[in-house]
mmCIF file of C-alpha atoms in Angstrom:
data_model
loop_
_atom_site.group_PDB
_atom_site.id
_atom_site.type_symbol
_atom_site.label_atom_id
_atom_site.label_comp_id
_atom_site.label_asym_id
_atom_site.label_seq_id
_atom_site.Cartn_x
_atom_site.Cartn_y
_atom_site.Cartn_z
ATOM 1 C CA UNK A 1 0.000 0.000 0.000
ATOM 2 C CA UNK A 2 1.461 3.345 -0.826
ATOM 3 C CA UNK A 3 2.278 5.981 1.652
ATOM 4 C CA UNK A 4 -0.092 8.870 2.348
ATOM 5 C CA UNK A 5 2.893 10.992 2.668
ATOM 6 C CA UNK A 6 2.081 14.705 0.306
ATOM 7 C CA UNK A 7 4.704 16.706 -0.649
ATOM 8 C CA UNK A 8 4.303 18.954 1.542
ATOM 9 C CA UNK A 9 4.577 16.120 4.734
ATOM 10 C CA UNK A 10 2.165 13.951 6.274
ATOM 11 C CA UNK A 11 -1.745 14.044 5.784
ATOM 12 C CA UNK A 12 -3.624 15.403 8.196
ATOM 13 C CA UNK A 13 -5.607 12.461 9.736
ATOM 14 C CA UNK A 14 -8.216 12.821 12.506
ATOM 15 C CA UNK A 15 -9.499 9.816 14.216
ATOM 16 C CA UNK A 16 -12.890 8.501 15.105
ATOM 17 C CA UNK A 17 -12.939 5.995 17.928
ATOM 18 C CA UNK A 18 -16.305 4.051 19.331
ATOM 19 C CA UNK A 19 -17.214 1.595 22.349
ATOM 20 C CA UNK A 20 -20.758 0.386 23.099
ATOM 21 C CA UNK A 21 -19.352 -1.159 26.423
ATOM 22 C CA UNK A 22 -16.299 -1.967 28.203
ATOM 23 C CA UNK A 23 -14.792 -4.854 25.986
ATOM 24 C CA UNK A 24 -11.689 -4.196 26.835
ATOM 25 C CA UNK A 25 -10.615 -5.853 22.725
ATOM 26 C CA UNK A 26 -12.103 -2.760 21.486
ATOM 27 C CA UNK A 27 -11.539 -0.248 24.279
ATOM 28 C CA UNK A 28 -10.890 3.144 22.829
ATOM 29 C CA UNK A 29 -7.173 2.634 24.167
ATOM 30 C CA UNK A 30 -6.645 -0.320 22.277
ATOM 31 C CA UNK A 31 -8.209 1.178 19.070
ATOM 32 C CA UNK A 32 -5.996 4.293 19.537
ATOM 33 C CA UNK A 33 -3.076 2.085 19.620
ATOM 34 C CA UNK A 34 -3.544 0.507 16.058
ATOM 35 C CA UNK A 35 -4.509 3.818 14.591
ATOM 36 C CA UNK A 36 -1.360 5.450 16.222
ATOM 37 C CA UNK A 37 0.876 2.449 14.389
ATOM 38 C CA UNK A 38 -0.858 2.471 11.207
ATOM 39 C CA UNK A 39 -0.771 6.451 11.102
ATOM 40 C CA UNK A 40 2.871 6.427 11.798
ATOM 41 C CA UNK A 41 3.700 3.487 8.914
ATOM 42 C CA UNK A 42 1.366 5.013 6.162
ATOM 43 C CA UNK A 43 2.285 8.741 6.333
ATOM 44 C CA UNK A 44 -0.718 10.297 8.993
ATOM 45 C CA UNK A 45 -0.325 12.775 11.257
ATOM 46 C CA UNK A 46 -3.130 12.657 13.929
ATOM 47 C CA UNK A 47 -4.372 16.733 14.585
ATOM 48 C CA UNK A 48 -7.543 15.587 16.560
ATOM 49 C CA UNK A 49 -9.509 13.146 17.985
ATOM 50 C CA UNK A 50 -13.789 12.363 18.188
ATOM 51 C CA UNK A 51 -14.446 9.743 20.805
ATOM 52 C CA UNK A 52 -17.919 7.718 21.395
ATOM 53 C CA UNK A 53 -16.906 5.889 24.504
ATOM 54 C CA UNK A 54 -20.261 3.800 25.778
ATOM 55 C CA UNK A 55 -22.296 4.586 22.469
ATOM 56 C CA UNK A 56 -23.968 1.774 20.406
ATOM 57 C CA UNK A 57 -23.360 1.849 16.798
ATOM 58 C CA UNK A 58 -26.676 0.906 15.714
ATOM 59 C CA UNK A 59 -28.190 4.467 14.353
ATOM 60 C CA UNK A 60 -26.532 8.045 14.296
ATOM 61 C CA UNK A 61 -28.807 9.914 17.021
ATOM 62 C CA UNK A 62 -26.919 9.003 19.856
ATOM 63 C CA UNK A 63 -23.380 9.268 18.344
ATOM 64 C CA UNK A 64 -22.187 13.241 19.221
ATOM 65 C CA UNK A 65 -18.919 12.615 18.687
ATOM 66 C CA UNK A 66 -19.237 11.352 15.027
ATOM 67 C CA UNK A 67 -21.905 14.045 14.067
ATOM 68 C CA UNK A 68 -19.500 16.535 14.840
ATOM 69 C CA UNK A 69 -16.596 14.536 12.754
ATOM 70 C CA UNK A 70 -19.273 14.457 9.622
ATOM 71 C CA UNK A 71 -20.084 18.338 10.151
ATOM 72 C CA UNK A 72 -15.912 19.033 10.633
ATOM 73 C CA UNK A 73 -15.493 17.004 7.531
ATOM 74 C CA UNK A 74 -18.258 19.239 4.958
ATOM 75 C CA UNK A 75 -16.937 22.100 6.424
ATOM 76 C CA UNK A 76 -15.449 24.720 4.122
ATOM 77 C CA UNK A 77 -12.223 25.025 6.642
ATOM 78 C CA UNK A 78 -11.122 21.629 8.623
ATOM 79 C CA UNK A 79 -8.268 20.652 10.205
ATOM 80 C CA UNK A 80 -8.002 17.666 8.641
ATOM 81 C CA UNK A 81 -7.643 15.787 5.488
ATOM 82 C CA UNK A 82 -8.381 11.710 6.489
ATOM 83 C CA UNK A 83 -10.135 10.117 8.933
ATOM 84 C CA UNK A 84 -8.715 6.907 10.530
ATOM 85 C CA UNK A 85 -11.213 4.780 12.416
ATOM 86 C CA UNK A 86 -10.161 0.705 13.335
ATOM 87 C CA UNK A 87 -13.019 -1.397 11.155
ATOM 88 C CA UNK A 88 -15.912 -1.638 9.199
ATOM 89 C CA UNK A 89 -17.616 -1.863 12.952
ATOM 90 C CA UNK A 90 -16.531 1.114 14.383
ATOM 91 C CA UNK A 91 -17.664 3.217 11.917
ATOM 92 C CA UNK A 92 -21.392 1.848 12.447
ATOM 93 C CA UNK A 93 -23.561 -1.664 12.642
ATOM 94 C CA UNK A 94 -26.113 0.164 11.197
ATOM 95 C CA UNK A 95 -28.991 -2.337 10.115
ATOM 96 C CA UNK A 96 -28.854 -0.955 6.218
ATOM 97 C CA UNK A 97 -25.400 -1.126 5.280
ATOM 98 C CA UNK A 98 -26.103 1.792 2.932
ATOM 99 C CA UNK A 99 -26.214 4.306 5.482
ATOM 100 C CA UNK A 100 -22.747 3.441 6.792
ATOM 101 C CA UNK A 101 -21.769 3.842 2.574
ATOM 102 C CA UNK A 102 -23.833 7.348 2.610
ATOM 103 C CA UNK A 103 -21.897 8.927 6.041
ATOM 104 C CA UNK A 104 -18.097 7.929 4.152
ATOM 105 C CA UNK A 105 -19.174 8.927 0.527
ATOM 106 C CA UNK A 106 -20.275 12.237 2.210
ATOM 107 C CA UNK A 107 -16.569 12.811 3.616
ATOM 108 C CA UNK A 108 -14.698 11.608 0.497
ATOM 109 C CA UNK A 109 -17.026 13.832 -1.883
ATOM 110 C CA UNK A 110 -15.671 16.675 0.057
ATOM 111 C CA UNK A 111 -12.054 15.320 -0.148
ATOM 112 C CA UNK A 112 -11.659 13.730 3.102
ATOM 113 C CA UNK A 113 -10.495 9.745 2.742
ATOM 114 C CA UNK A 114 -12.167 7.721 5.080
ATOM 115 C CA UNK A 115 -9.553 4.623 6.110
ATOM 116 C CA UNK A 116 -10.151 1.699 8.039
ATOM 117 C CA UNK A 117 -6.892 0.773 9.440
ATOM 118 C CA UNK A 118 -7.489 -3.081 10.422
ATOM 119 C CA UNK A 119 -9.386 -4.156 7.174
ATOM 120 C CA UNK A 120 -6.998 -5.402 4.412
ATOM 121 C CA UNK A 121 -8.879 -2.888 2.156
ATOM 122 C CA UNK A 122 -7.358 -0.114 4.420
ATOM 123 C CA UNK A 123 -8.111 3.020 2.222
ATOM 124 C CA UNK A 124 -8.229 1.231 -1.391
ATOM 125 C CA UNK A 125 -11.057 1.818 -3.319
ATOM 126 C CA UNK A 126 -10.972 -0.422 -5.716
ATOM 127 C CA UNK A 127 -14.450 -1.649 -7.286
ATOM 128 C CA UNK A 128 -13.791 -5.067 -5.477
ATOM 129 C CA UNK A 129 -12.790 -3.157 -2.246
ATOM 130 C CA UNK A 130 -16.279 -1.608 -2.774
ATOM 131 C CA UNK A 131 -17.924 -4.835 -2.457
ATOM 132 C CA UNK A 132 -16.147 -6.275 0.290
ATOM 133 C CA UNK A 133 -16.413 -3.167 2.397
ATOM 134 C CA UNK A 134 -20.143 -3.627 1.781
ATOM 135 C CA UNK A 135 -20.188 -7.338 2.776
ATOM 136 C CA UNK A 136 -18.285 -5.987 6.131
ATOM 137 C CA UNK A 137 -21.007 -3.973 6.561
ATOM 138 C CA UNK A 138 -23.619 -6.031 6.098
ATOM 139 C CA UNK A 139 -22.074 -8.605 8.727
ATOM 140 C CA UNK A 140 -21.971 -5.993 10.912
ATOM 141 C CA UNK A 141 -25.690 -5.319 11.132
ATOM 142 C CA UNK A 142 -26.314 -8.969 11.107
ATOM 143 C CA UNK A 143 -23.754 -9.194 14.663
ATOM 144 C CA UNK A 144 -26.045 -6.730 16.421
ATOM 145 C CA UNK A 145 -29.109 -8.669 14.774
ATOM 146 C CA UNK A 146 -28.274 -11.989 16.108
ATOM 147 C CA UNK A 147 -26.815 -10.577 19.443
ATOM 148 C CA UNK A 148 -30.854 -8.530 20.148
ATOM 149 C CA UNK A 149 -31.792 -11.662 19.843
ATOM 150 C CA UNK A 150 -29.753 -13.385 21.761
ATOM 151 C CA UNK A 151 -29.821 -10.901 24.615
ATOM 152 C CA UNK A 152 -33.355 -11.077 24.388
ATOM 153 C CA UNK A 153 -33.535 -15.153 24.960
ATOM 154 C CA UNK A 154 -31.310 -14.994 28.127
ATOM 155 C CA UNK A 155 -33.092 -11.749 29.573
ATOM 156 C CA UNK A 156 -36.446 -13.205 28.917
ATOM 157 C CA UNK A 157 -35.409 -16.773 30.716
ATOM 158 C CA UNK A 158 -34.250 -14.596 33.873
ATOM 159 C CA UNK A 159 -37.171 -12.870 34.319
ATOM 160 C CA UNK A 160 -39.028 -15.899 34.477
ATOM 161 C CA UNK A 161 -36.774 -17.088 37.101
ATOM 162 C CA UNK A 162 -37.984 -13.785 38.927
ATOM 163 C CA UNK A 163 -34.992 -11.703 38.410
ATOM 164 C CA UNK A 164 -35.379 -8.097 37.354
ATOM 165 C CA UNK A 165 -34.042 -7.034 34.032
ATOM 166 C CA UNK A 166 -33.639 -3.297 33.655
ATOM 167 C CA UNK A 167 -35.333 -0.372 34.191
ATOM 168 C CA UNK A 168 -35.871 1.620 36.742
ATOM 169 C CA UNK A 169 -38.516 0.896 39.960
ATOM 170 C CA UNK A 170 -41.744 2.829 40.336
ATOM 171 C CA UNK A 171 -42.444 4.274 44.040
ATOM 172 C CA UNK A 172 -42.750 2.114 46.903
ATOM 173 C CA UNK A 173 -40.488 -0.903 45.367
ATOM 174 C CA UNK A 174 -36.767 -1.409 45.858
ATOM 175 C CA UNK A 175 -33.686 -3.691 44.570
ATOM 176 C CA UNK A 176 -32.201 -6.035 46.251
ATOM 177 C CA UNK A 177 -29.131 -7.146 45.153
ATOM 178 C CA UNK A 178 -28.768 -11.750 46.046
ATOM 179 C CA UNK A 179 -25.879 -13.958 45.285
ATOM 180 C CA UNK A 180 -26.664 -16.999 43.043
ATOM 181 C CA UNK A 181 -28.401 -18.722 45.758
ATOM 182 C CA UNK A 182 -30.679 -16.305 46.439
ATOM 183 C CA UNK A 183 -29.198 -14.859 49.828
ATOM 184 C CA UNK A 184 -29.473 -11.393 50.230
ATOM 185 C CA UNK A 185 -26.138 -9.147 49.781
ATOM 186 C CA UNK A 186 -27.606 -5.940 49.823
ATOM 187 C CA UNK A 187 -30.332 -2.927 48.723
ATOM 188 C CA UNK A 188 -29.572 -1.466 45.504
ATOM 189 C CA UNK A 189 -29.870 2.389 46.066
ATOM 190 C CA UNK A 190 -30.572 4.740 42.535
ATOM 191 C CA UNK A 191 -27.660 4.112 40.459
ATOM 192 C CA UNK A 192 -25.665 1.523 41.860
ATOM 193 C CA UNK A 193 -25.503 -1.752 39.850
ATOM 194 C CA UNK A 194 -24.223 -4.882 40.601
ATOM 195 C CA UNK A 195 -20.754 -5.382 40.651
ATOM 196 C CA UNK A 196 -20.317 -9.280 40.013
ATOM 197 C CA UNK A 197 -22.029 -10.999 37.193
ATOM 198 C CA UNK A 198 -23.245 -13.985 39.083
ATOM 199 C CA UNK A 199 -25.438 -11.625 40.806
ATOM 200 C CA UNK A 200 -28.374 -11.079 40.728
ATOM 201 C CA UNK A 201 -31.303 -8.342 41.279
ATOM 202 C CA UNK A 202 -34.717 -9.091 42.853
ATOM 203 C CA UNK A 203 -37.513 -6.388 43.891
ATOM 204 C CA UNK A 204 -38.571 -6.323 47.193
ATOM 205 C CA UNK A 205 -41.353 -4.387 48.836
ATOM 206 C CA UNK A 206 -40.506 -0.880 49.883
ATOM 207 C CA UNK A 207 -40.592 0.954 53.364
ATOM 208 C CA UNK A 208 -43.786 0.759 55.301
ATOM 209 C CA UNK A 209 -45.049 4.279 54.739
ATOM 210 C CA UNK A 210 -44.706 4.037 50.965
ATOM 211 C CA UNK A 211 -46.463 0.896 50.768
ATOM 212 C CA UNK A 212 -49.168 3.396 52.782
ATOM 213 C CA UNK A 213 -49.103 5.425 49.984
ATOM 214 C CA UNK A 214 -49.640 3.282 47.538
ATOM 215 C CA UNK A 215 -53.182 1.551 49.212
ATOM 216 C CA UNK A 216 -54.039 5.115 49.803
ATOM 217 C CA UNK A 217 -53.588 5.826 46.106
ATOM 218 C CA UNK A 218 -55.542 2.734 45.311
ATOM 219 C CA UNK A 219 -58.204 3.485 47.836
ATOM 220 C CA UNK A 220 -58.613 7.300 46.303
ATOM 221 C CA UNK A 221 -58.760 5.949 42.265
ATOM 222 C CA UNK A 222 -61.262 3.007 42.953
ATOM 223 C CA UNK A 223 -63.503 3.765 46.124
ATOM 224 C CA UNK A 224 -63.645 7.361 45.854
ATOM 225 C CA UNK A 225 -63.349 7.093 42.179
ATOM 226 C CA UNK A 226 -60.826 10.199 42.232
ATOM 227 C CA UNK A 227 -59.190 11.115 38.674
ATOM 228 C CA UNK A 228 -55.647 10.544 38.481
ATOM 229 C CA UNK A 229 -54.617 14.881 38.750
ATOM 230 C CA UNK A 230 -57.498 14.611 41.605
ATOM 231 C CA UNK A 231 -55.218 12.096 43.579
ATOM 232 C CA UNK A 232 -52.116 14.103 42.740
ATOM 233 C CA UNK A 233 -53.724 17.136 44.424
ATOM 234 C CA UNK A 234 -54.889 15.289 47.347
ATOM 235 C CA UNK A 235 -51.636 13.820 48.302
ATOM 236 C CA UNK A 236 -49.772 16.661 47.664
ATOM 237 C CA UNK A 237 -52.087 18.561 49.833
ATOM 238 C CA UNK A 238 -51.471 15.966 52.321
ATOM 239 C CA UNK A 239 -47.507 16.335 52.463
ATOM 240 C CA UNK A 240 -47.043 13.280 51.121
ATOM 241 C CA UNK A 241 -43.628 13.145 49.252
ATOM 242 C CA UNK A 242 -41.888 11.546 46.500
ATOM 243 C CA UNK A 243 -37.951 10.565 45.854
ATOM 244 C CA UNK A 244 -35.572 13.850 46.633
ATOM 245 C CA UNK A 245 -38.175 15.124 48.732
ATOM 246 C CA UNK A 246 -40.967 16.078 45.727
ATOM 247 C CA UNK A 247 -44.618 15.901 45.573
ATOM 248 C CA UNK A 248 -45.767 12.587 43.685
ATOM 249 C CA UNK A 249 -46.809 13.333 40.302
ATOM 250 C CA UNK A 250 -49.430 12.292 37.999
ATOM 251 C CA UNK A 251 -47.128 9.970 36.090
ATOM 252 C CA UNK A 252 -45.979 8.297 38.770
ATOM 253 C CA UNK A 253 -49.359 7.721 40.386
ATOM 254 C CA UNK A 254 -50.804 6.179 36.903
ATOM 255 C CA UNK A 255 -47.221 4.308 36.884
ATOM 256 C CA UNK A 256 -48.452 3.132 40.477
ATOM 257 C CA UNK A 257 -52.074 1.908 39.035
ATOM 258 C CA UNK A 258 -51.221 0.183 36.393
ATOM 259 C CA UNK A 259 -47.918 -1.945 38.049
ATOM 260 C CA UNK A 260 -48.449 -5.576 38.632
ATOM 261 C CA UNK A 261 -45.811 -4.984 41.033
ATOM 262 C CA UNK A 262 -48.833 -4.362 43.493
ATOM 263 C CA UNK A 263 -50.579 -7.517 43.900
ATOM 264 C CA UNK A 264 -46.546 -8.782 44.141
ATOM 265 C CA UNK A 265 -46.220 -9.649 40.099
ATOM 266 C CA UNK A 266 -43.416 -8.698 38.181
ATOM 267 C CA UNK A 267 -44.139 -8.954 34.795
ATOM 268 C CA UNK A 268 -41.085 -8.708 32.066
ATOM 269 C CA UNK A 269 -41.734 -8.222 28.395
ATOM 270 C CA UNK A 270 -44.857 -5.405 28.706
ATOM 271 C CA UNK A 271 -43.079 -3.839 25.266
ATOM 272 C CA UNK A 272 -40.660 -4.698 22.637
ATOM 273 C CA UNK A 273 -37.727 -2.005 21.503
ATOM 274 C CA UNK A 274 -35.176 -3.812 19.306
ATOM 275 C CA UNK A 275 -32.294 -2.278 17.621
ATOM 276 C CA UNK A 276 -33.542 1.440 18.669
ATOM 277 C CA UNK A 277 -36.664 0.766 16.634
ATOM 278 C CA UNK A 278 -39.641 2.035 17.924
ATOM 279 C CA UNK A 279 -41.711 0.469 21.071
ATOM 280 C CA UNK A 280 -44.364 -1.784 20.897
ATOM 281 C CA UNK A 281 -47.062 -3.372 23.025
ATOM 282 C CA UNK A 282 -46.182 -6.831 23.273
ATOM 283 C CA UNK A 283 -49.718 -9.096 23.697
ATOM 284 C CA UNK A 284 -50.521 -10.911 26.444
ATOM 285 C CA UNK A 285 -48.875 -14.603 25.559
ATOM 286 C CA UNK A 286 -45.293 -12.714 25.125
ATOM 287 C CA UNK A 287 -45.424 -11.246 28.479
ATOM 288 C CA UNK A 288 -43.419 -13.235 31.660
ATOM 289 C CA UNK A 289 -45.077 -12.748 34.672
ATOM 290 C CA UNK A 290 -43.255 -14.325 38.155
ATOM 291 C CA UNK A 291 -45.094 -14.085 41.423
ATOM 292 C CA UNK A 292 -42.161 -12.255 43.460
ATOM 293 C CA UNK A 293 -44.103 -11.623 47.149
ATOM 294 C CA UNK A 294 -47.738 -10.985 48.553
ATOM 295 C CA UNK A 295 -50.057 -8.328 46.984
ATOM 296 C CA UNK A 296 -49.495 -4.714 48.593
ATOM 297 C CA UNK A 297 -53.395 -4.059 47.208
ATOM 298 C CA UNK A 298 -56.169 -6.826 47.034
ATOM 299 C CA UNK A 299 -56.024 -8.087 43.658
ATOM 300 C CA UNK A 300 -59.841 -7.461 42.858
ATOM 301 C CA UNK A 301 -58.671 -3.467 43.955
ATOM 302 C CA UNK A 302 -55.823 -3.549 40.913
ATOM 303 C CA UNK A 303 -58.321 -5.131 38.508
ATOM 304 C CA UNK A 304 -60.730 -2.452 39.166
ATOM 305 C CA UNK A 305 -58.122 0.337 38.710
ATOM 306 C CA UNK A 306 -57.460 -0.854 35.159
ATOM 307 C CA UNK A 307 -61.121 -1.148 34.389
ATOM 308 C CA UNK A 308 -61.400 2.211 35.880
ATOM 309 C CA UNK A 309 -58.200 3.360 33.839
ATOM 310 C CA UNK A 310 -59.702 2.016 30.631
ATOM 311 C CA UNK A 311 -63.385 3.224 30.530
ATOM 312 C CA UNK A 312 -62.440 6.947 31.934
ATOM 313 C CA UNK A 313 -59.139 7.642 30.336
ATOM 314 C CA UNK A 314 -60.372 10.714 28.741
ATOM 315 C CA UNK A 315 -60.879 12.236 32.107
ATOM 316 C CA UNK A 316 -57.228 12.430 33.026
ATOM 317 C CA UNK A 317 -55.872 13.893 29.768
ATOM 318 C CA UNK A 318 -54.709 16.562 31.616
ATOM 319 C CA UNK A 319 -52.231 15.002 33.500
ATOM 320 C CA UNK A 320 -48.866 16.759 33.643
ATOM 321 C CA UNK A 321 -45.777 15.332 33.030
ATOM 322 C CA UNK A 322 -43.164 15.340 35.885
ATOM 323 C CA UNK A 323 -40.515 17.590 35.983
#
């Protein structure tokens, strides 16, 4: 491969790096590395750097770093002349291999060579490069295809082994973090994850005067047949407070209604989101329900709230979102 030495000294190269986890085979380290060495053999000088550390490489929205690098790139005046990113994969597992094609024709229309430093192809653009590079990227959709699915299986098979899967917890419900046999280690506070992988997470009741709240709630929306902003007003007349010392607020309380966490059910698979596509309603025969501990509200109450919820939905339209 020839040199990308000008005559006026090496190209100007800036370099796009991208993690979706902590992999340490593709940590943005180790990619830096190989683009460093292949910079340094083919003639690159490195002026700047756009990092996506944690950022999935299914779809563009999410990817600041690289938006930036494709607005640097069609800029009148950049600082740079190449772009050196490690593979095919970096550069995106988008699920139509032509928008991955689209983003690097856009940068070498405006004279900025896109070069993928571990491929054989590296920046040749051959016709049969062409079709390899598309093959790469076709693979590369079909990795994050497979692995959805995958994911999917084994978080689908834990949930019905009554271990929680994501997501946060609605009011009056906590985590609590077990070992593989099921002895307790410790609660989960907001934000703190497990640290071992054997782990696990179940859900566990909540303090006493939350779990107060919550029959109150129940006792508001289906004996006193309260609307939803009704209840919000009458608790936060009452003092009652939410997480960092707020009032509860309407979406929480219809959160609080319709959760089968209250007659002690956790249910997994309510909706479907794969690859960043859009969220669906899953029907009943997908959904894994696991009977975790005793009902905090009589489950003839919880039925009524969602008979309630469904016949007079109009009548709390003008709920507010949180803040």
């Amino acid at each position: 491969m020839m040199s990308a030495v000008s005559s006026n000294g090496p190209i100007r190269a800036a370099q796009y790096l991208r993690m979706s986890s902590e992999n340490q085979r593709y940590s943005t380290e180790n990619q830096q590395n190989a683009i460093a060495e292949y910079a340094q053999q083919h003639g690159y000088s490195i002026v700047t750097s756009y990092i996506d550390a944690g950022k999935s490489g299914l779809s563009l929205k999410s990817r600041d770093a690289l938006k930036q690098l494709l607005s640097d790139a069609l800029a009148a005046q950049r600082a740079f002349d190449a772009i050196l990113v490690l593979d095919v994969s970096r550069w995106g597992r988008f699920q139509n291999p032509d928008q991955a094609a689209h983003y690097e024709f856009l940068c070498r229309q405006a004279g900025v060579r896109v070069v993928y430093c571990a491929e054989p192809f590296g920046e040749d653009v051959a016709p049969i490069t062409t079709i390899i590079k598309h093959l790469k990227r076709v693979m590369a959709g079909e990795y994050s295809r497979e692995l959805s699915v995958k994911l999917a299986r084994a978080k689908r098979q834990q949930a019905e082994l009554g271990f929680r899967q994501g997501g946060q917890l609605t009011y009056g419900f906590r985590r609590l973090l077990v070992d593989p046999a099921r002895n307790p280690r410790q609660v989960l506070n907001s934000g703190e994850r497990k640290a071992l992988s054997s782990d696990k997470v179940i859900v566990i009741p909540g303090p006493p005067e939350e779990l107060a709240v919550i029959r109150r709630i129940f006792r508001l929306y289906v004996r006193d047949q309260l609307s939803i902003p009704e209840v919000t007003e009458r608790l936060a007349n009452a003092g009652v407070k939410s997480y960092e010392d707020k009032p509860l607020g309407a979406r929480t309380i219809r959160n609080i209604l319709s959760n089968e966490l209250c007659i002690g059910q956790m249910t997994y698979n309510v909706t479907t989101s794969r690859l960043q596509g859009r969220t669906l309603k899953n029907p009943e025969q997908l959904k894994t329900r696991f009977s975790a501990f005793e009902p905090i509200v009589p489950v003839a109450q919880f039925r009524k709230a969602q008979e309630l919820s469904r016949s007079a939905r109009f009548h709390d339209k003008d709920c507010s979102p949180e803040k």
